[in-house]
Structure formats: C-alpha cells, structure tokens
mmCIF file of C-alpha atoms and ligand atoms in Angstrom:
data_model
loop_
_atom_site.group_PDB
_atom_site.id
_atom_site.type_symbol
_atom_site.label_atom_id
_atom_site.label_comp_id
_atom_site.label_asym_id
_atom_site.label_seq_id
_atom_site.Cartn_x
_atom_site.Cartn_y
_atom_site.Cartn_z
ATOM 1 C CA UNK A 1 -36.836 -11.897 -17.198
ATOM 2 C CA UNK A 2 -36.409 -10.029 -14.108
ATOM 3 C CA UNK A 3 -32.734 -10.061 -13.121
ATOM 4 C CA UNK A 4 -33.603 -9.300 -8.700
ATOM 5 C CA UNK A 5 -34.551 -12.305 -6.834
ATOM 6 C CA UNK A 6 -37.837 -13.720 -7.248
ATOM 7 C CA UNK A 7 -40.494 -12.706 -4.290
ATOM 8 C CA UNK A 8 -42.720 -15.853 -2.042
ATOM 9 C CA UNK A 9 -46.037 -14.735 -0.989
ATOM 10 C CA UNK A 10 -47.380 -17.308 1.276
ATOM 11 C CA UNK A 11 -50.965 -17.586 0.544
ATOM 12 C CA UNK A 12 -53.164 -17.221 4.006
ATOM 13 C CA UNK A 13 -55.973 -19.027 2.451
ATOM 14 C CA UNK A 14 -54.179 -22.238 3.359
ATOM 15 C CA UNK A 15 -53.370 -21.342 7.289
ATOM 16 C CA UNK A 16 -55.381 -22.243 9.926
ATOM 17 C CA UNK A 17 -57.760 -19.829 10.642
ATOM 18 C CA UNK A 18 -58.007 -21.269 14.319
ATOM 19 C CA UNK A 19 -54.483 -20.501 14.468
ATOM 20 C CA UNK A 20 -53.977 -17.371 12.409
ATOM 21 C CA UNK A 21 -51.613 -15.322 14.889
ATOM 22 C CA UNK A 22 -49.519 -18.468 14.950
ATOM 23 C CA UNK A 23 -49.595 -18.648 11.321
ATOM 24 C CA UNK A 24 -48.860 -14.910 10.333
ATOM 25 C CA UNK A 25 -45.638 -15.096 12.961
ATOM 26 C CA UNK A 26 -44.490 -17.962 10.782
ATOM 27 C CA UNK A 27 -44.455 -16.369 7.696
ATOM 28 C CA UNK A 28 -43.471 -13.261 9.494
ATOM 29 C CA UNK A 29 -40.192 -14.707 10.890
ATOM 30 C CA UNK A 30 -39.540 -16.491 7.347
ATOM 31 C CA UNK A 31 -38.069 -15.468 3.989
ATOM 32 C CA UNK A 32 -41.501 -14.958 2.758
ATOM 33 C CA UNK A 33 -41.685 -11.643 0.889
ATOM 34 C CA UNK A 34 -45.014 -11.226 1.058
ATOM 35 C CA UNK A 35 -48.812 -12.268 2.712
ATOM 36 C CA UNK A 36 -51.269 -13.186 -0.146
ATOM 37 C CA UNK A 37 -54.663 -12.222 0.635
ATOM 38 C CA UNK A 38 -57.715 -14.440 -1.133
ATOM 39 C CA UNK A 39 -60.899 -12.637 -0.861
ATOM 40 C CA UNK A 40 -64.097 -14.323 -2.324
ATOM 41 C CA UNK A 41 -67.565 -13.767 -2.750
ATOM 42 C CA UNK A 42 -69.049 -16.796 -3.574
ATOM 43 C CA UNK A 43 -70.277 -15.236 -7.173
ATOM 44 C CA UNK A 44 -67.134 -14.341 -9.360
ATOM 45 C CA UNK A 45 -65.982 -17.004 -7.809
ATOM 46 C CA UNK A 46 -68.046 -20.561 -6.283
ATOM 47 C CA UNK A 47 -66.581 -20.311 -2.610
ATOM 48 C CA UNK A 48 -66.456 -17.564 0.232
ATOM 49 C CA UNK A 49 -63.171 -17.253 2.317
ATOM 50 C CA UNK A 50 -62.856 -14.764 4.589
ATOM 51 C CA UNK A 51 -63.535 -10.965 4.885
ATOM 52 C CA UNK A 52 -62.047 -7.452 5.559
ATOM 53 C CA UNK A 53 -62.414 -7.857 8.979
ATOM 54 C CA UNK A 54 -60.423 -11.130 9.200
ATOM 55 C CA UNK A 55 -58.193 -8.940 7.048
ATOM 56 C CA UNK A 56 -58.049 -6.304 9.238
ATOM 57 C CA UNK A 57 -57.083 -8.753 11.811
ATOM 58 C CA UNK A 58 -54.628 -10.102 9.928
ATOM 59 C CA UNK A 59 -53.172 -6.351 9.111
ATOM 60 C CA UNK A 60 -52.744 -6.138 13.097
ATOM 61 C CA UNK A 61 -49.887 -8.651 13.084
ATOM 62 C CA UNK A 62 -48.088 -9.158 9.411
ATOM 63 C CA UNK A 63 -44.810 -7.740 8.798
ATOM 64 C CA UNK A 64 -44.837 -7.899 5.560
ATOM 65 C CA UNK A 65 -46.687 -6.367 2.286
ATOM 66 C CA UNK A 66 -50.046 -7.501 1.611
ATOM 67 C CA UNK A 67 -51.005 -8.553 -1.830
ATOM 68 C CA UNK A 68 -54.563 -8.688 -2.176
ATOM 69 C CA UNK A 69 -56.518 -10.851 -4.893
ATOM 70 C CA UNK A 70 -60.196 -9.543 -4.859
ATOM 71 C CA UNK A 71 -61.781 -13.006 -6.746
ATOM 72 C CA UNK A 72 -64.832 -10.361 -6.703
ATOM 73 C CA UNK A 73 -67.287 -9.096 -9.059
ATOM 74 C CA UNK A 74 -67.278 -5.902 -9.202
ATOM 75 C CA UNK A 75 -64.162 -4.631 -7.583
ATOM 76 C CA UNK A 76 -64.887 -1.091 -7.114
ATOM 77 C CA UNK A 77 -66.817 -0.868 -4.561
ATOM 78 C CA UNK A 78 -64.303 -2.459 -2.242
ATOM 79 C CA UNK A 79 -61.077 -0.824 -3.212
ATOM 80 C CA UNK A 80 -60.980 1.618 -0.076
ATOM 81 C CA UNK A 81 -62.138 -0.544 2.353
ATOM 82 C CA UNK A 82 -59.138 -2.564 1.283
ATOM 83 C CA UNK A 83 -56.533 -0.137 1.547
ATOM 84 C CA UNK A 84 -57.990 0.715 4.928
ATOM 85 C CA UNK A 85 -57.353 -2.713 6.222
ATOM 86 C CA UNK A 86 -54.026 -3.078 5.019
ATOM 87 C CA UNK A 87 -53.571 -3.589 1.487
ATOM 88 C CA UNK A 88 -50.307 -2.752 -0.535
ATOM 89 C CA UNK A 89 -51.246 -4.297 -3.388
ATOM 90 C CA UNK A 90 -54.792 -4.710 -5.007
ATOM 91 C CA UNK A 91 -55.767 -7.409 -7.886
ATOM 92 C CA UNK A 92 -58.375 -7.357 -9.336
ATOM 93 C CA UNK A 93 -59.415 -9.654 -11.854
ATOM 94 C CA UNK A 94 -59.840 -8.951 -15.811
ATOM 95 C CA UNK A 95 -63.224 -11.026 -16.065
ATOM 96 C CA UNK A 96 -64.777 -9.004 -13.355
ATOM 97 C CA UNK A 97 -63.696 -5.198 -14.177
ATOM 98 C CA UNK A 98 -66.016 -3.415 -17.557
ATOM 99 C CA UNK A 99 -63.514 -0.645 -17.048
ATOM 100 C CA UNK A 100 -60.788 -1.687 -15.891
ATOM 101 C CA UNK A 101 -58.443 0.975 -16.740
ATOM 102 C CA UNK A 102 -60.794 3.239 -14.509
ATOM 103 C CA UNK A 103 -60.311 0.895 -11.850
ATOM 104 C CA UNK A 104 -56.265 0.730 -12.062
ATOM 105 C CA UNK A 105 -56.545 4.318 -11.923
ATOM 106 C CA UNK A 106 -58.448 4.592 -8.773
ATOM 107 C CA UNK A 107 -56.405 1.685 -7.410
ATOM 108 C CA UNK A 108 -52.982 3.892 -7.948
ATOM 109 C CA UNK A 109 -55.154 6.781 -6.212
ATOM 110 C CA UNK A 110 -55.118 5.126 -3.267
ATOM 111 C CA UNK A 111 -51.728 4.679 -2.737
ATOM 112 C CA UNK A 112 -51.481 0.751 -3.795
ATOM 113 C CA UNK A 113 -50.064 -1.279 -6.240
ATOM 114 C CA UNK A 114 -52.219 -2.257 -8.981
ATOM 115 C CA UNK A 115 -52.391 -5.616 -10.003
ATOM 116 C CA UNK A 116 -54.490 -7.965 -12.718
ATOM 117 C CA UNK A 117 -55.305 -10.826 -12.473
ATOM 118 C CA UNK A 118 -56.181 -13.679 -15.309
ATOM 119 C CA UNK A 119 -58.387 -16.697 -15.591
ATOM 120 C CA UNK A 120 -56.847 -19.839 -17.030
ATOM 121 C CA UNK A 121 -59.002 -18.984 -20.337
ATOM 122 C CA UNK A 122 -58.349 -15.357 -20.582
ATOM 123 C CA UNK A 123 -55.317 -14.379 -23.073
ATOM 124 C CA UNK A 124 -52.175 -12.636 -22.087
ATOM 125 C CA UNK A 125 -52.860 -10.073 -25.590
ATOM 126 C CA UNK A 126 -55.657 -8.598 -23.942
ATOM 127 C CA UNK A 127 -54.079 -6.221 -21.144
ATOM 128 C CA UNK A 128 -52.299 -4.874 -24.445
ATOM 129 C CA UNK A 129 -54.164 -1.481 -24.032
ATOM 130 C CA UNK A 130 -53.415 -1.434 -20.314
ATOM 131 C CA UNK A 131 -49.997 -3.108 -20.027
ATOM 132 C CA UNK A 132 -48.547 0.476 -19.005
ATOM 133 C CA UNK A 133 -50.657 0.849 -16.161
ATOM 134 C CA UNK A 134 -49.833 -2.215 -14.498
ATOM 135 C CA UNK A 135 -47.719 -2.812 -11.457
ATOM 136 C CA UNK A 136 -48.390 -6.453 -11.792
ATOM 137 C CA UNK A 137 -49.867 -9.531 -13.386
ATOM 138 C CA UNK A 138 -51.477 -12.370 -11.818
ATOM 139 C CA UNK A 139 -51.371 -15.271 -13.950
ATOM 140 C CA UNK A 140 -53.769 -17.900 -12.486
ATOM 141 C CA UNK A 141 -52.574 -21.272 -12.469
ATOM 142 C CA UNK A 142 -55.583 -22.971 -11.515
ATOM 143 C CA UNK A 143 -59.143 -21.822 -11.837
ATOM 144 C CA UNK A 144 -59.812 -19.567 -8.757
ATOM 145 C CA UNK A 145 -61.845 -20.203 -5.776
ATOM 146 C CA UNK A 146 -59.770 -23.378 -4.141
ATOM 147 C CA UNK A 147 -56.765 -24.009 -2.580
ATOM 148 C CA UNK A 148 -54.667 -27.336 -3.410
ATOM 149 C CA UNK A 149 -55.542 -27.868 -6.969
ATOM 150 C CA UNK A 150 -53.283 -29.096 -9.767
ATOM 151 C CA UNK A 151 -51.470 -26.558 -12.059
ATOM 152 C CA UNK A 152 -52.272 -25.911 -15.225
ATOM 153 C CA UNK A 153 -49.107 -26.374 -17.774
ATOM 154 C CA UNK A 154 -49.916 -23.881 -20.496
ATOM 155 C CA UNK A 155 -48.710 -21.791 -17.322
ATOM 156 C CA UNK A 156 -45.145 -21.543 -18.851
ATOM 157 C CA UNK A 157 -46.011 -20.269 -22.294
ATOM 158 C CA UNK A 158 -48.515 -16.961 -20.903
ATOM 159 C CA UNK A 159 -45.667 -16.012 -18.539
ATOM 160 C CA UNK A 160 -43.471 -15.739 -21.892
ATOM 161 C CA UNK A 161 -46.030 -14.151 -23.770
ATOM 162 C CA UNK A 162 -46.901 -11.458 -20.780
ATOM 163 C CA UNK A 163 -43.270 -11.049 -20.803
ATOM 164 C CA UNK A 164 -43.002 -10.162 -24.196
ATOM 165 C CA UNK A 165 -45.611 -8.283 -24.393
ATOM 166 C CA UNK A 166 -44.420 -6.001 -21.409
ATOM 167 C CA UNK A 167 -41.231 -5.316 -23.353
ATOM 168 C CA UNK A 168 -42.839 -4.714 -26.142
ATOM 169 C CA UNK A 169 -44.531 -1.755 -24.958
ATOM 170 C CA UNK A 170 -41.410 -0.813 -23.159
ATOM 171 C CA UNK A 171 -42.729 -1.488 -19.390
ATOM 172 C CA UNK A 172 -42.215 -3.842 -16.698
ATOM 173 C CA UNK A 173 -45.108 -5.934 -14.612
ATOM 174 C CA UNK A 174 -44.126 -8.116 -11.708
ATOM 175 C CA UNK A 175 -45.418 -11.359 -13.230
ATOM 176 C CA UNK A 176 -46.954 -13.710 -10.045
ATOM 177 C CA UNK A 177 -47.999 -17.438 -10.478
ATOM 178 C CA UNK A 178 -51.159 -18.175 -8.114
ATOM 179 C CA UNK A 179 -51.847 -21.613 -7.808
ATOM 180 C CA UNK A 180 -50.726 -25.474 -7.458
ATOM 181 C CA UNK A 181 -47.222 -23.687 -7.250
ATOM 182 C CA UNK A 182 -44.568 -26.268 -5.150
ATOM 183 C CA UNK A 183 -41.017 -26.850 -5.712
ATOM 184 C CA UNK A 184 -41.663 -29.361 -8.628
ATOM 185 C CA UNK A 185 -42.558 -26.346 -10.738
ATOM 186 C CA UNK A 186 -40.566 -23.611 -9.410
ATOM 187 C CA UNK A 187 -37.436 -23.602 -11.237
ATOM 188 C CA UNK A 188 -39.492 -23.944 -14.597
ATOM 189 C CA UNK A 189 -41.857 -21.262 -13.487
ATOM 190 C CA UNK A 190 -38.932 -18.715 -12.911
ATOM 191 C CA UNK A 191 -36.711 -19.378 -15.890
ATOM 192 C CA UNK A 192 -40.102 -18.604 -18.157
ATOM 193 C CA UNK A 193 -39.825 -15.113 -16.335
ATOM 194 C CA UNK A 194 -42.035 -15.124 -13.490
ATOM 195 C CA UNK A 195 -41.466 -12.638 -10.769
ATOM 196 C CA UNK A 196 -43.327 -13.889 -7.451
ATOM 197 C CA UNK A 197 -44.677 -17.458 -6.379
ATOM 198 C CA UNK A 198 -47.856 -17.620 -4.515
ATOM 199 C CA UNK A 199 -47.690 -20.836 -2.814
ATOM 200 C CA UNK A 200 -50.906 -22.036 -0.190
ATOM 201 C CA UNK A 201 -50.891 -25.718 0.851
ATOM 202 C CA UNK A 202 -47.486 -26.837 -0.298
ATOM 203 C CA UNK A 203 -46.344 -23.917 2.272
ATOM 204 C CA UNK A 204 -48.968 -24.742 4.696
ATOM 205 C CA UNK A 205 -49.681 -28.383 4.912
ATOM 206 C CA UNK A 206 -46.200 -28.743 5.084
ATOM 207 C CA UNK A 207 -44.391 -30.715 8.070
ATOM 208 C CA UNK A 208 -41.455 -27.598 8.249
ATOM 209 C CA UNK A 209 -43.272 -24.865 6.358
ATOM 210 C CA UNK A 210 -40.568 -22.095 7.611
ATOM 211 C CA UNK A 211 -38.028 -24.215 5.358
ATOM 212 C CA UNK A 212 -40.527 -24.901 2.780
ATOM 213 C CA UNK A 213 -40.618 -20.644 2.511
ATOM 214 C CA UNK A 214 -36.433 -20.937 2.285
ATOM 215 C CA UNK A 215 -36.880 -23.720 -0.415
ATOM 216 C CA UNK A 216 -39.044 -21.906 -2.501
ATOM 217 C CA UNK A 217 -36.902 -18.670 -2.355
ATOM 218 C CA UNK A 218 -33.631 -20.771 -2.433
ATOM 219 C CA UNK A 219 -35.146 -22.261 -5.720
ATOM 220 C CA UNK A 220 -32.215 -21.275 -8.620
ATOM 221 C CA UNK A 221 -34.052 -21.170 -12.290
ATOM 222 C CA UNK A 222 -30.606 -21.097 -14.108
ATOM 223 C CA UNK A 223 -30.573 -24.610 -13.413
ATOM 224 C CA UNK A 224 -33.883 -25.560 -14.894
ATOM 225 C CA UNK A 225 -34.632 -26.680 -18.621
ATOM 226 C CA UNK A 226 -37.563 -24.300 -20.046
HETATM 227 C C1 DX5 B 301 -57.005 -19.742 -5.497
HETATM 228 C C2 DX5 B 301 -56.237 -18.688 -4.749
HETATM 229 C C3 DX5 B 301 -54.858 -19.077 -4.462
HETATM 230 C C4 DX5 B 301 -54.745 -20.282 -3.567
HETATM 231 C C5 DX5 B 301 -53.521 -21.034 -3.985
HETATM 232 O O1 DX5 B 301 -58.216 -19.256 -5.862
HETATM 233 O O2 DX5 B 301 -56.191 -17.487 -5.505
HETATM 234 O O3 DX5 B 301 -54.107 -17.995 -3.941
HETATM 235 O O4 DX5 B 301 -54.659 -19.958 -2.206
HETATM 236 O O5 DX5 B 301 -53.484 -22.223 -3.288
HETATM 237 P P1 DX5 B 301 -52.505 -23.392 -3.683
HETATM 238 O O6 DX5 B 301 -51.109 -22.870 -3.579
HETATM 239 O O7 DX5 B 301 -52.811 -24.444 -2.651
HETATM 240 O O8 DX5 B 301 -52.858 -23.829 -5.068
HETATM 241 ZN ZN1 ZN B 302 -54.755 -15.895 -4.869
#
C-alpha cells in the first residue's frame, strides 16, 4: 500500500456540459487532485461522450493534471492529439491495445504518464509482462461506457492482487478505482491499496460537491475493516 495520501480525480463525464467552465472552477478551487477525462467512441465502448476539442476546451481552464481514459479501440492513433490537448496522463485500455507494450512506449515518448486500464473480466496476472512499464493501473469498477452504475465487489481482491503483483516484480503503479466509487466504499477501497478514486456522479450530482471532493480525500482507510 502506498504510504502518501490517496489522489481524487473528479470525473468530468458527470458535469454539466452546459456548465463546464462552472464545473472545472469547482474542481479547480477543491482538493481534487486531478480532472478525469472519459473519451468514447461508441465501439470499444456502447456510448460517445465528448471529444478532443471539448478537451481542448476543457485544457483552457483546469488547474490540475489531466488523466485521460481513452475507452477507444485502437488507441494509437490518438495518442498525440491527446497530449496536444492537454493530457498528463494517457490510459489506454488492455482489451483494445494488440501491442500494448509498443503503445506504453510511445505513450512515455510523449512526455505522459502511461496508464492501463482493465475490464471487470480481464485478470490482474496479465500486465505481468508489462507491470514495469506502467505508471498506473486503472482498475474498472463497473463496465465502461456509463456514469452512475453500481460497483462491482470483486473490486477489493484485484487491487490486492495488482498490488502484489507490482511488488513482486519490484515496481510501483498508482492503482485508480473508476467507477460507482462514493464514500460507502472509500475507506475499503484504500485499505486494499488503492492509490486514486475516480468519482463522477457521487461528486457531481451532489448538493455540496466542493465538500463531497474534501470527504472523499478526508476519507482515513486505517479505520476501515478489509
Ligand atoms: C465509466 C467512466 C467513469 C465514470 C465514472 O465508463 O470511465 O470514469 O465517469 O462514473 P461514476 O463515478 O458515476 O461511476
Ligand atoms: Zn473513466
């Protein structure tokens, strides 16, 4: 388990997209760490969000590091287009990347973070061959593509596992939860060893979501049972 203070990265698919400057300031002027970026296509994944240029736009404003989840197939052919509009970090997903070690690679060449994201299906045991060339690991917690669905329990046993494993080959991966995340599951979510909580509508849809952000990061996972 990481011993530095877990990261919240506020996801922007939740905002209100009439009301996006409004939205970024929020999370801007919070304890958020971070703004996590959902881009879809509509084929990896069976809904469309938004764009690089709404990404761009929201570049102009945010304060903050942008973590990027590409729910795209094919990755590649995006990955400068994203670091051009803003992008720290860049995840791409494990079901959608034939070579993905080529893609981590190029990823690292542009400057970014590297990140990796996994299904709900896909195990933990097989970044084994790649574990050392990741920056971090998304672990979805719901199947991608929606906001505001439930979380999926066997959650808490991949973080341990992706921990383990990252010892085991004697590196470290941010470990970040995507999905259904809230403070009912928060405290159980970071004593298993995750790193970063990405958390849409229970931040959003919130009546006092700049307090909801200093919950979350307020959350203390010492006094949680595993
Ligand atoms: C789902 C996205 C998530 C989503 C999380 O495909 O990757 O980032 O915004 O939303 P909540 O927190 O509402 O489950
Ligand atoms: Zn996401």
């Amino acid at each position: 388990m990481s011993t530095q203070q877990h990261l919240i990265a506020p996801s922007v698919l939740a905002a209100d997209f009439a009301n996006l400057q409004r939205d970024i300031e929020m999370v801007n002027n919070s304890e958020a760490d971070w703004f996590h970026i959902d881009i879809m296509d509509g084929v990896f994944v069976p809904n469309i969000s938004f764009g690089f240029p709404v990404m761009s736009a929201i570049a102009k404003h945010a304060k903050k590091p942008m973590d990027v989840h590409l729910m795209i197939v094919d990755p590649d052919r995006y990955l400068k287009i994203c670091k051009d509009n803003g992008a720290d970090i860049i995840t791409v997903h494990y079901e959608a990347c034939t070579h993905l070690h080529r893609t981590l690679a190029a990823i690292k060449e542009l400057g970014c973070k590297a990140g990796v994201a996994l299904n709900p299906h896909t195990p933990v045991s097989l970044l084994k061959d790649v574990i050392q060339d990741i920056d971090l690991v998304c672990l979805m917690s719901v199947n991608p593509g929606f906001g505001g669905q439930k979380f999926i329990e066997r959650t808490y046993s991949k973080i341990k596992e992706l921990r383990a494993l990252a010892i085991e080959n004697g590196t470290d991966v941010l470990i970040e939860i995507d999905g259904g995340v809230g403070l009912s599951n928060a405290g159980k979510l970071l004593a298993a060893g995750a790193d970063v909580l990405v958390a849409g509508s229970f931040v959003f849809t919130a009546e006092n979501p700049t307090q909801t952000i200093q919950e979350l990061k307020a959350v203390d996972p010492s006094v949680q049972s595993v």
